Amino acid sequence: MAEILITMQHVRAAKLGGVGVLCADGIRDWCVRYNVDLRQLAEEGLPISQAEAIDDAFARRVVAIARAEAEASSNG
């Protein structure tokens, strides 16, 4: 089975503490902070293992969203 990819759709869906969808600047800053290739994220997606390696509440939320989507699509 192929590794789950984190996409911009997952990133934009992640909300923490009632905060709405991240703005482009917020996503860019998060990518810089954790050495995430924004272009790869936007164009191809990132392996879930890369996001799992980030010790950050936002990354954990993105991983949970991607995993839930993958599980739903494999069951349906």
Short mmCIF file of N, CA and C in Angstrom, two decimals:
data_model
loop_
_atom_site.label_atom_id
_atom_site.label_comp_id
_atom_site.label_asym_id
_atom_site.label_seq_id
_atom_site.Cartn_x
_atom_site.Cartn_y
_atom_site.Cartn_z
N MET A 1 0.84 -1.20 0.00
CA MET A 1 0.00 0.00 0.00
C MET A 1 0.88 1.25 0.00
N ALA A 2 0.53 2.21 -0.82
CA ALA A 2 1.30 3.45 -0.92
C ALA A 2 1.13 4.29 0.34
N GLU A 3 2.17 5.05 0.66
CA GLU A 3 2.11 5.92 1.84
C GLU A 3 1.09 7.02 1.60
N ILE A 4 0.38 7.38 2.64
CA ILE A 4 -0.59 8.47 2.58
C ILE A 4 0.16 9.78 2.35
N LEU A 5 -0.41 10.64 1.52
CA LEU A 5 0.18 11.95 1.27
C LEU A 5 -0.64 13.03 1.95
N ILE A 6 0.07 13.98 2.53
CA ILE A 6 -0.55 15.18 3.09
C ILE A 6 -0.68 16.19 1.95
N THR A 7 -1.87 16.73 1.76
CA THR A 7 -2.10 17.70 0.68
C THR A 7 -2.48 19.05 1.26
N MET A 8 -2.52 20.04 0.39
CA MET A 8 -2.96 21.37 0.82
C MET A 8 -4.40 21.32 1.31
N GLN A 9 -5.20 20.43 0.76
CA GLN A 9 -6.58 20.27 1.23
C GLN A 9 -6.59 19.88 2.71
N HIS A 10 -5.71 18.98 3.10
CA HIS A 10 -5.62 18.58 4.51
C HIS A 10 -5.13 19.75 5.37
N VAL A 11 -4.13 20.45 4.88
CA VAL A 11 -3.57 21.58 5.62
C VAL A 11 -4.63 22.66 5.83
N ARG A 12 -5.38 22.96 4.80
CA ARG A 12 -6.39 24.01 4.91
C ARG A 12 -7.57 23.57 5.79
N ALA A 13 -7.80 22.27 5.89
CA ALA A 13 -8.90 21.76 6.71
C ALA A 13 -8.56 21.72 8.19
N ALA A 14 -7.29 21.78 8.52
CA ALA A 14 -6.86 21.67 9.92
C ALA A 14 -7.20 22.95 10.67
N LYS A 15 -7.86 22.79 11.78
CA LYS A 15 -8.22 23.93 12.62
C LYS A 15 -7.83 23.59 14.05
N LEU A 16 -7.26 24.52 14.74
CA LEU A 16 -6.86 24.31 16.13
C LEU A 16 -7.52 25.35 17.02
N GLY A 17 -8.12 24.92 18.08
CA GLY A 17 -8.68 25.84 19.06
C GLY A 17 -9.68 26.82 18.48
N GLY A 18 -10.47 26.38 17.50
CA GLY A 18 -11.48 27.26 16.92
C GLY A 18 -10.94 28.21 15.88
N VAL A 19 -9.66 28.18 15.62
CA VAL A 19 -9.07 29.05 14.62
C VAL A 19 -9.47 28.54 13.24
N GLY A 20 -9.84 29.44 12.35
CA GLY A 20 -10.29 29.05 11.02
C GLY A 20 -9.16 28.60 10.12
N VAL A 21 -9.46 28.50 8.85
CA VAL A 21 -8.51 28.06 7.85
C VAL A 21 -7.29 28.98 7.86
N LEU A 22 -6.14 28.36 7.77
CA LEU A 22 -4.89 29.13 7.77
C LEU A 22 -4.79 30.00 6.53
N CYS A 23 -4.21 31.15 6.69
CA CYS A 23 -3.93 32.01 5.55
C CYS A 23 -2.67 31.51 4.86
N ALA A 24 -2.44 31.98 3.65
CA ALA A 24 -1.26 31.57 2.89
C ALA A 24 0.03 31.90 3.65
N ASP A 25 0.09 33.07 4.29
CA ASP A 25 1.29 33.45 5.04
C ASP A 25 1.52 32.50 6.21
N GLY A 26 0.46 32.08 6.88
CA GLY A 26 0.58 31.16 8.00
C GLY A 26 1.10 29.80 7.56
N ILE A 27 0.61 29.32 6.43
CA ILE A 27 1.08 28.04 5.90
C ILE A 27 2.55 28.17 5.50
N ARG A 28 2.89 29.24 4.85
CA ARG A 28 4.28 29.47 4.43
C ARG A 28 5.21 29.52 5.65
N ASP A 29 4.80 30.23 6.69
CA ASP A 29 5.61 30.33 7.91
C ASP A 29 5.78 28.96 8.57
N TRP A 30 4.72 28.17 8.62
CA TRP A 30 4.79 26.82 9.19
C TRP A 30 5.77 25.96 8.40
N CYS A 31 5.70 26.06 7.08
CA CYS A 31 6.62 25.29 6.23
C CYS A 31 8.07 25.69 6.48
N VAL A 32 8.34 26.97 6.59
CA VAL A 32 9.70 27.44 6.86
C VAL A 32 10.16 26.95 8.22
N ARG A 33 9.32 27.07 9.23
CA ARG A 33 9.67 26.68 10.59
C ARG A 33 10.07 25.21 10.68
N TYR A 34 9.38 24.36 9.91
CA TYR A 34 9.64 22.92 10.01
C TYR A 34 10.33 22.34 8.78
N ASN A 35 10.91 23.19 7.97
CA ASN A 35 11.65 22.77 6.80
C ASN A 35 10.81 21.88 5.88
N VAL A 36 9.59 22.30 5.64
CA VAL A 36 8.67 21.61 4.75
C VAL A 36 8.73 22.31 3.39
N ASP A 37 8.86 21.54 2.34
CA ASP A 37 8.91 22.09 0.98
C ASP A 37 7.49 22.48 0.55
N LEU A 38 7.20 23.77 0.60
CA LEU A 38 5.87 24.27 0.27
C LEU A 38 5.47 23.91 -1.15
N ARG A 39 6.39 24.00 -2.07
CA ARG A 39 6.07 23.68 -3.46
C ARG A 39 5.68 22.21 -3.60
N GLN A 40 6.43 21.33 -2.95
CA GLN A 40 6.10 19.91 -3.00
C GLN A 40 4.74 19.66 -2.35
N LEU A 41 4.49 20.30 -1.21
CA LEU A 41 3.21 20.16 -0.54
C LEU A 41 2.07 20.57 -1.47
N ALA A 42 2.22 21.69 -2.13
CA ALA A 42 1.17 22.21 -2.99
C ALA A 42 0.98 21.39 -4.27
N GLU A 43 2.06 20.90 -4.84
CA GLU A 43 1.99 20.24 -6.14
C GLU A 43 1.85 18.73 -6.08
N GLU A 44 2.50 18.09 -5.11
CA GLU A 44 2.54 16.63 -5.07
C GLU A 44 1.98 16.04 -3.79
N GLY A 45 2.04 16.81 -2.74
CA GLY A 45 1.73 16.29 -1.41
C GLY A 45 3.01 15.80 -0.76
N LEU A 46 2.96 15.65 0.56
CA LEU A 46 4.11 15.20 1.33
C LEU A 46 3.80 13.86 1.97
N PRO A 47 4.79 12.97 2.08
CA PRO A 47 4.56 11.71 2.77
C PRO A 47 4.11 11.98 4.21
N ILE A 48 3.14 11.23 4.66
CA ILE A 48 2.62 11.43 6.01
C ILE A 48 3.71 11.25 7.05
N SER A 49 4.69 10.41 6.76
CA SER A 49 5.78 10.18 7.71
C SER A 49 6.55 11.47 8.00
N GLN A 50 6.64 12.36 7.01
CA GLN A 50 7.33 13.63 7.22
C GLN A 50 6.56 14.50 8.21
N ALA A 51 5.24 14.55 8.07
CA ALA A 51 4.44 15.34 9.00
C ALA A 51 4.42 14.71 10.39
N GLU A 52 4.43 13.39 10.46
CA GLU A 52 4.43 12.71 11.75
C GLU A 52 5.71 13.00 12.54
N ALA A 53 6.78 13.30 11.84
CA ALA A 53 8.05 13.58 12.50
C ALA A 53 8.11 14.98 13.12
N ILE A 54 7.12 15.81 12.82
CA ILE A 54 7.08 17.18 13.35
C ILE A 54 6.33 17.17 14.68
N ASP A 55 6.97 17.64 15.73
CA ASP A 55 6.36 17.70 17.06
C ASP A 55 5.61 19.01 17.20
N ASP A 56 4.39 19.01 16.65
CA ASP A 56 3.61 20.24 16.56
C ASP A 56 2.13 19.84 16.52
N ALA A 57 1.29 20.55 17.25
CA ALA A 57 -0.13 20.24 17.30
C ALA A 57 -0.78 20.35 15.93
N PHE A 58 -0.37 21.34 15.15
CA PHE A 58 -0.94 21.50 13.81
C PHE A 58 -0.59 20.31 12.93
N ALA A 59 0.65 19.85 12.97
CA ALA A 59 1.06 18.69 12.18
C ALA A 59 0.26 17.46 12.59
N ARG A 60 0.05 17.27 13.88
CA ARG A 60 -0.73 16.13 14.35
C ARG A 60 -2.16 16.19 13.83
N ARG A 61 -2.73 17.38 13.78
CA ARG A 61 -4.09 17.55 13.26
C ARG A 61 -4.14 17.24 11.77
N VAL A 62 -3.17 17.71 11.01
CA VAL A 62 -3.12 17.43 9.58
C VAL A 62 -3.01 15.93 9.33
N VAL A 63 -2.16 15.25 10.10
CA VAL A 63 -1.99 13.81 9.98
C VAL A 63 -3.32 13.10 10.26
N ALA A 64 -4.01 13.52 11.30
CA ALA A 64 -5.29 12.89 11.65
C ALA A 64 -6.31 13.05 10.53
N ILE A 65 -6.36 14.22 9.92
CA ILE A 65 -7.28 14.47 8.81
C ILE A 65 -6.94 13.58 7.62
N ALA A 66 -5.66 13.50 7.27
CA ALA A 66 -5.24 12.69 6.13
C ALA A 66 -5.51 11.21 6.38
N ARG A 67 -5.23 10.74 7.59
CA ARG A 67 -5.48 9.33 7.93
C ARG A 67 -6.98 9.00 7.87
N ALA A 68 -7.80 9.88 8.42
CA ALA A 68 -9.25 9.66 8.39
C ALA A 68 -9.77 9.60 6.96
N GLU A 69 -9.27 10.49 6.11
CA GLU A 69 -9.69 10.49 4.71
C GLU A 69 -9.26 9.20 4.01
N ALA A 70 -8.02 8.78 4.25
CA ALA A 70 -7.52 7.54 3.63
C ALA A 70 -8.32 6.33 4.11
N GLU A 71 -8.65 6.30 5.39
CA GLU A 71 -9.41 5.18 5.94
C GLU A 71 -10.82 5.16 5.35
N ALA A 72 -11.44 6.32 5.23
CA ALA A 72 -12.78 6.40 4.67
C ALA A 72 -12.80 5.96 3.21
N SER A 73 -11.77 6.34 2.46
CA SER A 73 -11.75 5.96 1.04
C SER A 73 -11.44 4.48 0.85
N SER A 74 -10.71 3.88 1.79
CA SER A 74 -10.40 2.45 1.66
C SER A 74 -11.58 1.59 2.11
N ASN A 75 -12.49 2.17 2.89
CA ASN A 75 -13.67 1.44 3.36
C ASN A 75 -14.89 1.65 2.47
N GLY A 76 -14.74 2.56 1.53
CA GLY A 76 -15.94 2.93 0.85
C GLY A 76 -16.01 2.72 -0.57
#
